[in-house]
Amino acid sequence: MPLVITSLGLNRELIKAVQGYGGLVFHDVTTLAFAAKAAEAGVDGLIAVSAGAGGHAGPLNPLAAIADIRGIFDGTLLLGGAMSDGRQVAAAILAGADMAYLGTRFMATRESLAPPALRNMLVDAGAADIVYTPAISGVPGNFLRPSIVAAGRDPEDLSRPASYDFGTAEAKAWRDIWAAGHGVGAIGDIPSAAELCRRLAEEYEAALARAPALSLRPRVCS
Ligand SMILES: Cc1cc2nc3c(=O)[nH]c(=O)nc-3n(C[C@H](O)[C@H](O)[C@H](O)COP(=O)(O)O)c2cc1C
């Protein structure tokens, strides 16, 4: 395995073993403290899972996360969180990330194993439909509000258990209550993964082609 991604806990033995055979370890981090710990442990890359990411998202604004982590880490830096098109990927790179890390957008593809109802929910939902809470899995994460409601839970009061009064079976995190990030707002269809990648590349190139026109240099120098 040339690249191993770890999350929710730093495993020094694993880092040593993977690097020992020439592999790379990238580690998910949600705070600067976790990033510092992973950098000190010698990971090759850090994945800043920022506010608005699907699943176990962090609390940090993505621009702040990149700046903070860049200050303490020279390795490969990836940004995760709420990117659904190539313009956003270009923004992440311009802000200082080496790569972008997309999850939610790829759930709404033809090849995705997500149930059709989830894929349709991703198309219909906006960022306001995302609930950030530790109540579903025990760790703060972003989940689709309509799936919480469908599971018989009250998104405004998740301290209450599932509503058995209405005959709802106990809903399982991830299986019935679906994780997704703020990037749902920019998801409008369910293309094939190849078509999505083509689109991401085109949007990325178009965004970069526009960048020179935004230069302030002539105005600043004159
Ligand atoms: C349904 C779902 C399940 C996820 N499961 C995991 C997981 O098991 N381990 C993990 O490290 N990250 C997991 N993530 C987070 C992704 O690896 C990634 O950080 C995130 O999707 C990036 O943000 P985005 O969804 O806004 O693109 C999950 C994300 C989603 C949407």
mmCIF file of N, CA, C and O and ligand atoms in Angstrom, residues 5-7 28 47 49 52-56 80-83 101-105 107 174 179-183, ligand 1:
data_model
loop_
_atom_site.group_PDB
_atom_site.id
_atom_site.type_symbol
_atom_site.label_atom_id
_atom_site.label_comp_id
_atom_site.label_asym_id
_atom_site.label_seq_id
_atom_site.Cartn_x
_atom_site.Cartn_y
_atom_site.Cartn_z
ATOM 1 N N ILE A 5 -3.827 6.402 4.955
ATOM 2 C CA ILE A 5 -4.435 7.566 5.611
ATOM 3 C C ILE A 5 -4.958 7.122 6.966
ATOM 4 O O ILE A 5 -5.693 6.122 7.053
ATOM 5 N N THR A 6 -4.563 7.834 8.010
ATOM 6 C CA THR A 6 -5.042 7.481 9.354
ATOM 7 C C THR A 6 -5.881 8.626 9.900
ATOM 8 O O THR A 6 -5.761 9.769 9.474
ATOM 9 N N SER A 7 -6.727 8.255 10.869
ATOM 10 C CA SER A 7 -7.703 9.204 11.374
ATOM 11 C C SER A 7 -8.085 8.804 12.790
ATOM 12 O O SER A 7 -7.959 7.621 13.145
ATOM 13 N N ASP A 28 -5.335 12.624 9.262
ATOM 14 C CA ASP A 28 -6.431 13.593 9.400
ATOM 15 C C ASP A 28 -6.253 14.406 10.670
ATOM 16 O O ASP A 28 -6.079 13.810 11.744
ATOM 17 N N ILE A 47 -3.896 16.086 6.661
ATOM 18 C CA ILE A 47 -5.152 16.431 6.001
ATOM 19 C C ILE A 47 -5.933 17.308 6.974
ATOM 20 O O ILE A 47 -6.378 16.829 8.026
ATOM 21 N N VAL A 49 -8.976 18.655 8.069
ATOM 22 C CA VAL A 49 -10.419 18.453 7.867
ATOM 23 C C VAL A 49 -11.110 19.632 8.552
ATOM 24 O O VAL A 49 -11.245 19.671 9.771
ATOM 25 N N GLY A 52 -17.222 22.438 8.100
ATOM 26 C CA GLY A 52 -18.075 22.216 6.931
ATOM 27 C C GLY A 52 -17.780 20.945 6.175
ATOM 28 O O GLY A 52 -18.461 20.625 5.197
ATOM 29 N N ALA A 53 -16.771 20.176 6.610
ATOM 30 C CA ALA A 53 -16.456 18.904 5.927
ATOM 31 C C ALA A 53 -17.501 17.844 6.283
ATOM 32 O O ALA A 53 -18.109 17.887 7.351
ATOM 33 N N GLY A 54 -17.661 16.878 5.417
ATOM 34 C CA GLY A 54 -18.556 15.754 5.720
ATOM 35 C C GLY A 54 -17.916 14.843 6.751
ATOM 36 O O GLY A 54 -16.692 14.726 6.811
ATOM 37 N N GLY A 55 -18.725 14.195 7.569
ATOM 38 C CA GLY A 55 -18.182 13.297 8.596
ATOM 39 C C GLY A 55 -17.612 14.074 9.769
ATOM 40 O O GLY A 55 -18.115 15.145 10.122
ATOM 41 N N HIS A 56 -16.519 13.553 10.330
ATOM 42 C CA HIS A 56 -15.941 14.160 11.541
ATOM 43 C C HIS A 56 -15.151 15.424 11.210
ATOM 44 O O HIS A 56 -13.923 15.403 11.162
ATOM 45 N N GLY A 80 -9.422 19.483 3.449
ATOM 46 C CA GLY A 80 -10.722 18.835 3.257
ATOM 47 C C GLY A 80 -11.811 19.747 3.788
ATOM 48 O O GLY A 80 -11.607 20.438 4.792
ATOM 49 N N GLY A 81 -12.961 19.747 3.113
ATOM 50 C CA GLY A 81 -14.085 20.496 3.652
ATOM 51 C C GLY A 81 -14.804 21.366 2.664
ATOM 52 O O GLY A 81 -14.277 22.388 2.234
ATOM 53 N N ALA A 82 -16.000 20.912 2.275
ATOM 54 C CA ALA A 82 -16.974 21.745 1.549
ATOM 55 C C ALA A 82 -16.566 22.127 0.134
ATOM 56 O O ALA A 82 -17.097 23.084 -0.418
ATOM 57 N N MET A 83 -15.628 21.373 -0.453
ATOM 58 C CA MET A 83 -15.278 21.660 -1.848
ATOM 59 C C MET A 83 -16.046 20.707 -2.764
ATOM 60 O O MET A 83 -15.964 19.496 -2.595
ATOM 61 N N TYR A 101 -9.059 17.545 -0.838
ATOM 62 C CA TYR A 101 -9.525 16.219 -0.400
ATOM 63 C C TYR A 101 -11.051 16.269 -0.363
ATOM 64 O O TYR A 101 -11.633 16.951 0.485
ATOM 65 N N LEU A 102 -11.691 15.621 -1.336
ATOM 66 C CA LEU A 102 -13.140 15.749 -1.481
ATOM 67 C C LEU A 102 -13.841 14.444 -1.104
ATOM 68 O O LEU A 102 -13.438 13.371 -1.559
ATOM 69 N N GLY A 103 -14.870 14.532 -0.291
ATOM 70 C CA GLY A 103 -15.633 13.353 0.097
ATOM 71 C C GLY A 103 -17.085 13.439 -0.335
ATOM 72 O O GLY A 103 -17.549 12.695 -1.196
ATOM 73 N N THR A 104 -17.780 14.423 0.229
ATOM 74 C CA THR A 104 -19.228 14.548 -0.003
ATOM 75 C C THR A 104 -19.562 14.559 -1.501
ATOM 76 O O THR A 104 -20.491 13.875 -1.933
ATOM 77 N N ARG A 105 -18.801 15.324 -2.319
ATOM 78 C CA ARG A 105 -19.153 15.444 -3.737
ATOM 79 C C ARG A 105 -19.158 14.085 -4.432
ATOM 80 O O ARG A 105 -19.982 13.832 -5.306
ATOM 81 N N MET A 107 -19.910 11.231 -3.172
ATOM 82 C CA MET A 107 -21.040 10.346 -2.809
ATOM 83 C C MET A 107 -22.166 10.478 -3.824
ATOM 84 O O MET A 107 -22.925 9.537 -4.035
ATOM 85 N N TRP A 174 -24.333 6.719 10.590
ATOM 86 C CA TRP A 174 -23.748 6.409 9.283
ATOM 87 C C TRP A 174 -24.696 5.586 8.417
ATOM 88 O O TRP A 174 -24.892 5.908 7.263
ATOM 89 N N ALA A 179 -23.932 11.239 6.908
ATOM 90 C CA ALA A 179 -22.949 12.317 7.006
ATOM 91 C C ALA A 179 -22.794 12.998 5.653
ATOM 92 O O ALA A 179 -22.825 12.341 4.612
ATOM 93 N N ALA A 180 -22.646 14.315 5.700
ATOM 94 C CA ALA A 180 -22.335 15.102 4.497
ATOM 95 C C ALA A 180 -21.905 16.484 4.948
ATOM 96 O O ALA A 180 -22.227 16.918 6.059
ATOM 97 N N GLY A 181 -21.169 17.175 4.081
ATOM 98 C CA GLY A 181 -20.643 18.487 4.456
ATOM 99 C C GLY A 181 -21.380 19.635 3.790
ATOM 100 O O GLY A 181 -22.312 19.436 3.001
ATOM 101 N N HIS A 182 -20.923 20.862 4.113
ATOM 102 C CA HIS A 182 -21.571 22.063 3.581
ATOM 103 C C HIS A 182 -21.513 22.141 2.053
ATOM 104 O O HIS A 182 -22.256 22.900 1.450
ATOM 105 N N GLY A 183 -20.625 21.347 1.459
ATOM 106 C CA GLY A 183 -20.494 21.350 0.001
ATOM 107 C C GLY A 183 -21.728 20.847 -0.726
ATOM 108 O O GLY A 183 -21.803 20.927 -1.960
HETATM 109 C C1 LIG B 1 -20.202 9.633 4.675
HETATM 110 C C2 LIG B 1 -18.827 10.032 5.081
HETATM 111 C C3 LIG B 1 -18.070 9.118 5.784
HETATM 112 C C4 LIG B 1 -16.773 9.432 6.181
HETATM 113 N N1 LIG B 1 -16.048 8.513 6.865
HETATM 114 C C5 LIG B 1 -14.787 8.788 7.209
HETATM 115 C C6 LIG B 1 -13.994 7.820 7.873
HETATM 116 O O1 LIG B 1 -14.427 6.705 8.158
HETATM 117 N N2 LIG B 1 -12.725 8.141 8.205
HETATM 118 C C7 LIG B 1 -12.205 9.373 7.904
HETATM 119 O O2 LIG B 1 -11.047 9.624 8.206
HETATM 120 N N3 LIG B 1 -12.934 10.323 7.282
HETATM 121 C C8 LIG B 1 -14.191 10.045 6.918
HETATM 122 N N4 LIG B 1 -14.940 11.003 6.265
HETATM 123 C C9 LIG B 1 -14.341 12.333 6.006
HETATM 124 C C10 LIG B 1 -13.634 12.368 4.651
HETATM 125 O O3 LIG B 1 -12.496 11.540 4.695
HETATM 126 C C11 LIG B 1 -13.192 13.794 4.284
HETATM 127 O O4 LIG B 1 -12.357 14.341 5.286
HETATM 128 C C12 LIG B 1 -14.362 14.738 4.073
HETATM 129 O O5 LIG B 1 -15.377 14.053 3.378
HETATM 130 C C13 LIG B 1 -13.933 15.976 3.303
HETATM 131 O O6 LIG B 1 -14.928 16.961 3.323
HETATM 132 P P1 LIG B 1 -16.161 17.034 2.265
HETATM 133 O O7 LIG B 1 -17.037 15.857 2.587
HETATM 134 O O8 LIG B 1 -16.813 18.324 2.613
HETATM 135 O O9 LIG B 1 -15.608 16.962 0.899
HETATM 136 C C14 LIG B 1 -16.225 10.697 5.866
HETATM 137 C C15 LIG B 1 -17.002 11.614 5.129
HETATM 138 C C16 LIG B 1 -18.290 11.297 4.740
HETATM 139 C C17 LIG B 1 -19.088 12.307 3.963
#
